[in-house]
């Protein structure tokens, strides 16, 4: 097997490189980042596939961010993700023997969906407002992939992970997802001896988190299995409120002030717990609990800032 990872410099891509490099069934592992091939550019994307001719393509390239970035850079989130996905999928058309693992997100599911969320609820309702541009780009990739599969015969597996976190994430004030965002901001609050710390929104939303190494492990498992499912949820099966998550991060970071709420910031969807039973029944389970994952992530942050 010759595997090509695009988006190899991101949270998922870096972790995938580490895990897949230990898979003996993979004869060649190729990583491509923006400086190797610009996926916004169709010719560069086409040339990348022509040059590498992988048997498996893993699309881990995306413009990603947390609730604030998704909601304020709406134009960039839809356009950039659409360009990456349309260029890659169109460039893949001549290679019908190639298997494509396309990474999406749990935000593709409707805002009023029943939890735990089953794969079958895709496209059954309206999207959640704060990340609808990103979700629409990811849904479009699924639709294009389905068309290509049907017309040209490619095997395309769309993987929908829950909220990911871990080493190599983006740690910033405004652009991060909640875990790296809280780690970054609380660490600074500790250094500045701030007496209180504002978490965004009400703290009531429930989220499910998956350590990125577990996602890489799930993809490694799927590469070795002969899976026929076209859409697969990947989650940890455990959910926590944002307030309780903030208390855990407070402990890990060692911040001693009070946690208060910033009602000017959005909550997003109230609850987002994936039903990962299809994948679990195939034989895969995550192995990193939230406490261990948070400790590892904070350690990585401290070692790399
Ligand atoms: O992880 P997150 O940014 O995005 O936020 P989503 C999760 C929850 O944490 C929201 C709250 O209710 C936020 O208001 N929160 C509290 C914070 N404090 C903070 C903070 O300091 N930073 C951040 N970022 N949040 C994402 C989508 O939705 O889900 C992405 O925006 C992606 O596109 C991902 O699909 C899976 O979980 O709401």
Short mmCIF file of C-alpha atoms and ligand atoms in Angstrom, two decimals:
data_model
loop_
_atom_site.label_atom_id
_atom_site.label_comp_id
_atom_site.label_asym_id
_atom_site.label_seq_id
_atom_site.Cartn_x
_atom_site.Cartn_y
_atom_site.Cartn_z
CA UNK A 1 0.00 0.00 0.00
CA UNK A 2 1.22 3.45 -0.91
CA UNK A 3 -0.43 6.08 1.28
CA UNK A 4 -0.52 9.83 0.65
CA UNK A 5 -1.53 12.16 3.50
CA UNK A 6 -2.50 15.68 2.45
CA UNK A 7 -2.64 18.29 5.20
CA UNK A 8 0.26 16.52 6.85
CA UNK A 9 1.31 19.55 8.89
CA UNK A 10 -1.92 19.89 10.86
CA UNK A 11 -3.23 18.36 14.08
CA UNK A 12 -4.52 15.22 12.34
CA UNK A 13 -1.81 14.99 9.67
CA UNK A 14 1.09 15.06 12.15
CA UNK A 15 -0.48 12.38 14.30
CA UNK A 16 -1.28 10.23 11.25
CA UNK A 17 2.35 10.36 10.12
CA UNK A 18 3.50 9.00 13.47
CA UNK A 19 0.93 6.19 13.68
CA UNK A 20 0.96 5.09 10.00
CA UNK A 21 4.77 5.01 9.86
CA UNK A 22 4.57 1.95 12.15
CA UNK A 23 2.10 0.06 9.89
CA UNK A 24 4.02 -2.73 8.11
CA UNK A 25 1.32 -3.10 5.45
CA UNK A 26 2.18 0.38 4.18
CA UNK A 27 5.13 0.16 1.80
CA UNK A 28 5.40 3.91 1.24
CA UNK A 29 4.04 6.80 3.29
CA UNK A 30 4.05 10.17 1.55
CA UNK A 31 3.21 13.41 3.32
CA UNK A 32 2.21 16.57 1.58
CA UNK A 33 1.84 20.00 3.15
CA UNK A 34 0.95 23.39 1.66
CA UNK A 35 4.54 24.09 0.56
CA UNK A 36 4.71 20.74 -1.31
CA UNK A 37 1.43 21.17 -3.18
CA UNK A 38 -1.03 24.04 -2.86
CA UNK A 39 -4.46 22.40 -2.79
CA UNK A 40 -6.09 25.74 -3.61
CA UNK A 41 -4.48 25.31 -7.01
CA UNK A 42 -5.98 22.61 -9.27
CA UNK A 43 -2.85 22.07 -11.38
CA UNK A 44 -0.63 21.60 -8.33
CA UNK A 45 -3.19 19.17 -6.87
CA UNK A 46 -3.41 17.21 -10.12
CA UNK A 47 0.41 17.09 -10.39
CA UNK A 48 0.70 15.84 -6.79
CA UNK A 49 -1.50 12.82 -7.58
CA UNK A 50 0.20 12.23 -10.92
CA UNK A 51 3.63 12.30 -9.21
CA UNK A 52 2.75 10.11 -6.24
CA UNK A 53 -0.03 7.79 -7.57
CA UNK A 54 -1.07 6.55 -4.12
CA UNK A 55 -3.27 3.52 -3.55
CA UNK A 56 -4.76 5.35 -0.54
CA UNK A 57 -5.31 9.09 -0.26
CA UNK A 58 -6.07 10.56 3.18
CA UNK A 59 -7.53 14.06 3.03
CA UNK A 60 -6.62 15.73 6.31
CA UNK A 61 -6.29 19.18 4.74
CA UNK A 62 -8.75 21.84 5.85
CA UNK A 63 -9.17 25.36 7.11
CA UNK A 64 -10.20 24.66 10.71
CA UNK A 65 -10.93 26.64 13.82
CA UNK A 66 -13.22 26.91 16.79
CA UNK A 67 -16.64 28.46 17.13
CA UNK A 68 -15.45 32.09 16.98
CA UNK A 69 -13.25 31.62 13.89
CA UNK A 70 -15.97 29.60 12.13
CA UNK A 71 -18.56 32.25 12.85
CA UNK A 72 -16.53 35.36 11.97
CA UNK A 73 -14.51 34.05 8.99
CA UNK A 74 -17.54 32.45 7.37
CA UNK A 75 -16.46 33.34 3.81
CA UNK A 76 -12.95 31.91 4.21
CA UNK A 77 -14.22 28.73 5.90
CA UNK A 78 -16.59 27.84 3.08
CA UNK A 79 -14.42 28.97 0.15
CA UNK A 80 -11.11 27.50 1.32
CA UNK A 81 -12.61 24.16 2.32
CA UNK A 82 -14.60 23.92 -0.89
CA UNK A 83 -11.48 24.64 -2.97
CA UNK A 84 -9.41 21.99 -1.18
CA UNK A 85 -12.15 19.38 -1.52
CA UNK A 86 -13.23 20.07 -5.08
CA UNK A 87 -9.62 20.22 -6.34
CA UNK A 88 -8.62 16.98 -4.62
CA UNK A 89 -11.73 15.07 -5.65
CA UNK A 90 -11.69 16.27 -9.24
CA UNK A 91 -7.95 15.50 -9.52
CA UNK A 92 -8.70 11.99 -8.18
CA UNK A 93 -11.11 11.10 -11.01
CA UNK A 94 -8.51 9.36 -13.26
CA UNK A 95 -7.38 7.09 -10.37
CA UNK A 96 -10.40 4.88 -9.86
CA UNK A 97 -8.42 2.18 -8.01
CA UNK A 98 -7.47 4.67 -5.31
CA UNK A 99 -9.24 4.50 -1.94
CA UNK A 100 -9.97 7.91 -0.47
CA UNK A 101 -10.36 8.59 3.25
CA UNK A 102 -12.07 11.95 3.45
CA UNK A 103 -12.11 13.69 6.81
CA UNK A 104 -15.17 15.70 7.77
CA UNK A 105 -16.62 16.78 11.09
CA UNK A 106 -19.51 16.11 13.44
CA UNK A 107 -20.84 19.59 12.59
CA UNK A 108 -22.26 18.18 9.31
CA UNK A 109 -25.27 16.92 11.29
CA UNK A 110 -28.41 19.04 11.76
CA UNK A 111 -28.79 21.39 14.72
CA UNK A 112 -31.87 19.60 16.10
CA UNK A 113 -30.59 16.06 15.49
CA UNK A 114 -31.31 13.29 17.97
CA UNK A 115 -28.32 12.35 20.17
CA UNK A 116 -26.32 10.12 20.07
CA UNK A 117 -26.05 11.12 16.40
CA UNK A 118 -26.27 8.31 13.87
CA UNK A 119 -24.69 8.49 10.39
CA UNK A 120 -28.18 8.06 8.92
CA UNK A 121 -29.21 11.54 10.16
CA UNK A 122 -26.95 13.32 7.66
CA UNK A 123 -28.89 15.89 5.57
CA UNK A 124 -32.10 15.49 7.56
CA UNK A 125 -32.33 19.09 8.78
CA UNK A 126 -30.90 22.60 9.10
CA UNK A 127 -27.29 23.19 10.08
CA UNK A 128 -26.16 24.92 13.28
CA UNK A 129 -25.60 28.59 12.49
CA UNK A 130 -22.08 29.24 13.90
CA UNK A 131 -20.41 26.66 11.66
CA UNK A 132 -22.78 26.18 8.74
CA UNK A 133 -20.26 27.42 6.08
CA UNK A 134 -17.68 24.86 7.23
CA UNK A 135 -20.32 22.14 7.50
CA UNK A 136 -21.66 22.94 4.02
CA UNK A 137 -18.15 22.55 2.52
CA UNK A 138 -17.75 19.19 4.27
CA UNK A 139 -21.20 18.03 3.11
CA UNK A 140 -20.35 19.05 -0.44
CA UNK A 141 -17.24 16.87 -0.31
CA UNK A 142 -19.38 13.88 0.72
CA UNK A 143 -21.81 14.54 -2.13
CA UNK A 144 -19.05 14.95 -4.75
CA UNK A 145 -17.36 11.81 -3.42
CA UNK A 146 -20.60 9.86 -3.75
CA UNK A 147 -21.02 11.04 -7.33
CA UNK A 148 -17.43 10.09 -8.21
CA UNK A 149 -17.77 6.67 -6.57
CA UNK A 150 -20.93 5.91 -8.48
CA UNK A 151 -19.74 7.19 -11.82
CA UNK A 152 -16.05 6.22 -11.78
CA UNK A 153 -15.83 3.44 -9.17
CA UNK A 154 -13.58 4.93 -6.46
CA UNK A 155 -13.90 3.65 -2.92
CA UNK A 156 -14.48 6.70 -0.72
CA UNK A 157 -14.85 6.50 3.05
CA UNK A 158 -16.01 9.68 4.76
CA UNK A 159 -14.86 9.85 8.37
CA UNK A 160 -16.70 12.19 10.73
CA UNK A 161 -14.70 12.69 13.91
CA UNK A 162 -16.07 14.42 16.98
CA UNK A 163 -14.20 17.46 18.44
CA UNK A 164 -10.49 16.60 18.29
CA UNK A 165 -7.65 17.80 20.49
CA UNK A 166 -4.03 16.96 21.25
CA UNK A 167 -0.42 17.86 20.43
CA UNK A 168 0.18 20.09 17.36
CA UNK A 169 -3.21 21.78 17.73
CA UNK A 170 -3.64 25.53 17.18
CA UNK A 171 -3.33 27.26 20.59
CA UNK A 172 -4.62 30.83 20.38
CA UNK A 173 -7.05 33.27 21.93
CA UNK A 174 -9.63 33.48 19.15
CA UNK A 175 -8.96 30.83 16.49
CA UNK A 176 -8.77 27.66 18.57
CA UNK A 177 -11.28 24.98 19.46
CA UNK A 178 -12.32 24.96 23.10
CA UNK A 179 -9.56 22.72 24.56
CA UNK A 180 -6.51 24.45 23.05
CA UNK A 181 -8.28 27.84 23.48
CA UNK A 182 -8.88 27.27 27.20
CA UNK A 183 -5.36 25.88 27.71
CA UNK A 184 -3.82 28.91 26.00
CA UNK A 185 -5.97 31.48 27.79
CA UNK A 186 -5.89 29.84 31.24
CA UNK A 187 -2.13 29.40 31.09
CA UNK A 188 -1.82 33.14 30.43
CA UNK A 189 -4.34 33.90 33.21
CA UNK A 190 -2.17 31.87 35.61
CA UNK A 191 0.99 33.73 34.58
CA UNK A 192 -0.78 37.09 34.92
CA UNK A 193 -2.31 36.11 38.30
CA UNK A 194 -5.79 37.01 37.02
CA UNK A 195 -8.42 36.65 39.76
CA UNK A 196 -11.12 35.48 37.34
CA UNK A 197 -11.31 33.78 33.97
CA UNK A 198 -14.12 34.08 31.42
CA UNK A 199 -15.23 31.00 29.52
CA UNK A 200 -17.24 31.71 26.39
CA UNK A 201 -21.01 31.25 26.46
CA UNK A 202 -23.00 29.65 29.29
CA UNK A 203 -20.74 26.67 29.93
CA UNK A 204 -23.80 24.45 29.52
CA UNK A 205 -23.24 22.93 26.04
CA UNK A 206 -22.20 19.30 26.03
CA UNK A 207 -19.31 18.14 23.87
CA UNK A 208 -17.61 14.86 23.11
CA UNK A 209 -13.82 14.93 22.68
CA UNK A 210 -11.43 12.54 20.98
CA UNK A 211 -7.66 12.57 21.45
CA UNK A 212 -6.06 12.98 18.01
CA UNK A 213 -3.83 9.90 18.41
CA UNK A 214 -7.01 7.84 18.78
CA UNK A 215 -8.33 9.23 15.49
CA UNK A 216 -5.02 8.32 13.79
CA UNK A 217 -5.30 4.86 15.34
CA UNK A 218 -8.87 4.50 14.00
CA UNK A 219 -7.71 5.43 10.48
CA UNK A 220 -4.84 2.95 10.77
CA UNK A 221 -7.38 0.30 11.80
CA UNK A 222 -9.63 1.15 8.83
CA UNK A 223 -6.73 1.00 6.37
CA UNK A 224 -6.11 -2.59 7.48
CA UNK A 225 -9.82 -3.53 7.45
CA UNK A 226 -11.92 -4.00 4.38
CA UNK A 227 -14.64 -1.53 5.30
CA UNK A 228 -17.64 -1.02 3.05
CA UNK A 229 -19.28 1.82 5.01
CA UNK A 230 -19.25 5.16 3.20
CA UNK A 231 -19.87 7.37 6.23
CA UNK A 232 -18.40 6.59 9.64
CA UNK A 233 -18.62 8.49 12.92
CA UNK A 234 -15.53 8.45 15.14
CA UNK A 235 -16.03 9.50 18.75
CA UNK A 236 -15.07 8.61 22.30
CA UNK A 237 -18.65 8.05 23.44
CA UNK A 238 -18.16 10.34 26.46
CA UNK A 239 -19.53 13.84 26.84
CA UNK A 240 -18.85 16.65 29.28
CA UNK A 241 -20.24 20.15 29.81
CA UNK A 242 -18.01 23.05 28.82
CA UNK A 243 -18.05 24.27 32.45
CA UNK A 244 -16.81 20.90 33.76
CA UNK A 245 -14.23 20.78 30.98
CA UNK A 246 -13.01 24.25 32.07
CA UNK A 247 -12.69 22.97 35.67
CA UNK A 248 -10.59 20.03 34.45
CA UNK A 249 -8.33 22.33 32.42
CA UNK A 250 -8.04 24.69 35.42
CA UNK A 251 -6.69 21.73 37.41
CA UNK A 252 -4.28 20.61 34.67
CA UNK A 253 -2.96 24.15 34.10
CA UNK A 254 -2.85 24.98 37.82
CA UNK A 255 -4.90 28.17 37.52
CA UNK A 256 -6.36 29.23 40.86
CA UNK A 257 -8.81 32.04 40.01
CA UNK A 258 -12.57 31.89 39.60
CA UNK A 259 -14.30 30.69 36.41
CA UNK A 260 -17.02 33.08 35.12
CA UNK A 261 -19.04 33.28 31.91
CA UNK A 262 -18.83 35.55 28.86
CA UNK A 263 -22.41 35.81 27.65
CA UNK A 264 -21.35 37.82 24.58
CA UNK A 265 -19.86 34.67 23.09
CA UNK A 266 -21.99 31.99 21.41
CA UNK A 267 -22.71 28.52 22.79
CA UNK A 268 -23.13 26.81 19.43
CA UNK A 269 -25.02 23.54 19.32
CA UNK A 270 -26.36 22.43 22.74
CA UNK A 271 -25.23 18.84 22.46
CA UNK A 272 -23.13 16.88 19.95
CA UNK A 273 -22.52 13.25 20.87
CA UNK A 274 -21.79 10.84 18.05
CA UNK A 275 -23.11 7.31 17.86
CA UNK A 276 -19.91 5.46 16.89
CA UNK A 277 -21.41 1.99 17.14
CA UNK A 278 -20.76 1.07 13.49
CA UNK A 279 -17.01 1.63 13.98
CA UNK A 280 -17.03 0.09 17.46
CA UNK A 281 -18.76 -3.02 16.10
CA UNK A 282 -16.05 -3.32 13.44
CA UNK A 283 -13.65 -3.74 16.36
CA UNK A 284 -12.17 -0.30 17.09
CA UNK A 285 -12.30 1.55 20.42
CA UNK A 286 -10.46 4.68 21.63
CA UNK A 287 -7.80 4.22 24.29
CA UNK A 288 -7.05 7.69 25.71
CA UNK A 289 -9.37 9.10 28.39
CA UNK A 290 -9.94 12.84 28.68
CA UNK A 291 -7.78 13.31 31.81
CA UNK A 292 -4.77 11.62 30.18
CA UNK A 293 -5.34 13.44 26.88
CA UNK A 294 -5.57 16.85 28.59
CA UNK A 295 -2.39 16.22 30.61
CA UNK A 296 -0.49 15.14 27.45
CA UNK A 297 -1.79 18.15 25.53
CA UNK A 298 -0.81 20.67 28.23
CA UNK A 299 2.64 19.09 28.46
CA UNK A 300 3.04 19.42 24.69
CA UNK A 301 1.90 23.05 24.87
CA UNK A 302 4.42 23.86 27.64
CA UNK A 303 7.24 22.12 25.75
CA UNK A 304 6.44 23.91 22.49
CA UNK A 305 5.55 27.52 23.35
O1 LIG B 1 -14.70 23.85 20.33
P1 LIG B 1 -15.54 25.01 19.95
O2 LIG B 1 -14.81 26.23 19.54
O3 LIG B 1 -16.55 24.67 18.80
O4 LIG B 1 -16.45 25.42 21.23
P2 LIG B 1 -17.91 23.80 18.59
C1 LIG B 1 -17.14 24.50 22.01
C2 LIG B 1 -17.87 25.23 23.13
O5 LIG B 1 -16.91 25.74 24.06
C3 LIG B 1 -18.74 26.42 22.71
C4 LIG B 1 -17.22 27.09 24.40
O6 LIG B 1 -19.92 26.42 23.47
C5 LIG B 1 -17.86 27.62 23.11
O7 LIG B 1 -18.60 28.80 23.35
N1 LIG B 1 -16.01 27.80 24.85
C6 LIG B 1 -15.80 28.28 26.11
C7 LIG B 1 -14.91 28.08 24.13
N2 LIG B 1 -14.62 28.90 26.19
C8 LIG B 1 -14.04 28.78 24.96
C9 LIG B 1 -12.76 29.22 24.43
O8 LIG B 1 -11.93 29.83 25.08
N3 LIG B 1 -12.53 28.89 23.12
C10 LIG B 1 -13.44 28.19 22.35
N4 LIG B 1 -13.12 27.90 21.09
N5 LIG B 1 -14.64 27.80 22.84
C11 LIG B 1 -16.81 23.30 16.33
C12 LIG B 1 -16.91 23.93 14.96
O9 LIG B 1 -17.93 23.69 17.03
O10 LIG B 1 -16.84 21.90 16.25
C13 LIG B 1 -15.86 23.42 14.08
O11 LIG B 1 -16.85 25.33 15.08
C14 LIG B 1 -15.76 21.90 14.13
O12 LIG B 1 -16.17 23.80 12.79
C15 LIG B 1 -15.79 21.33 15.53
O13 LIG B 1 -16.82 21.35 13.38
C16 LIG B 1 -15.92 19.84 15.56
O14 LIG B 1 -17.79 22.44 19.21
O15 LIG B 1 -19.10 24.58 18.98
#
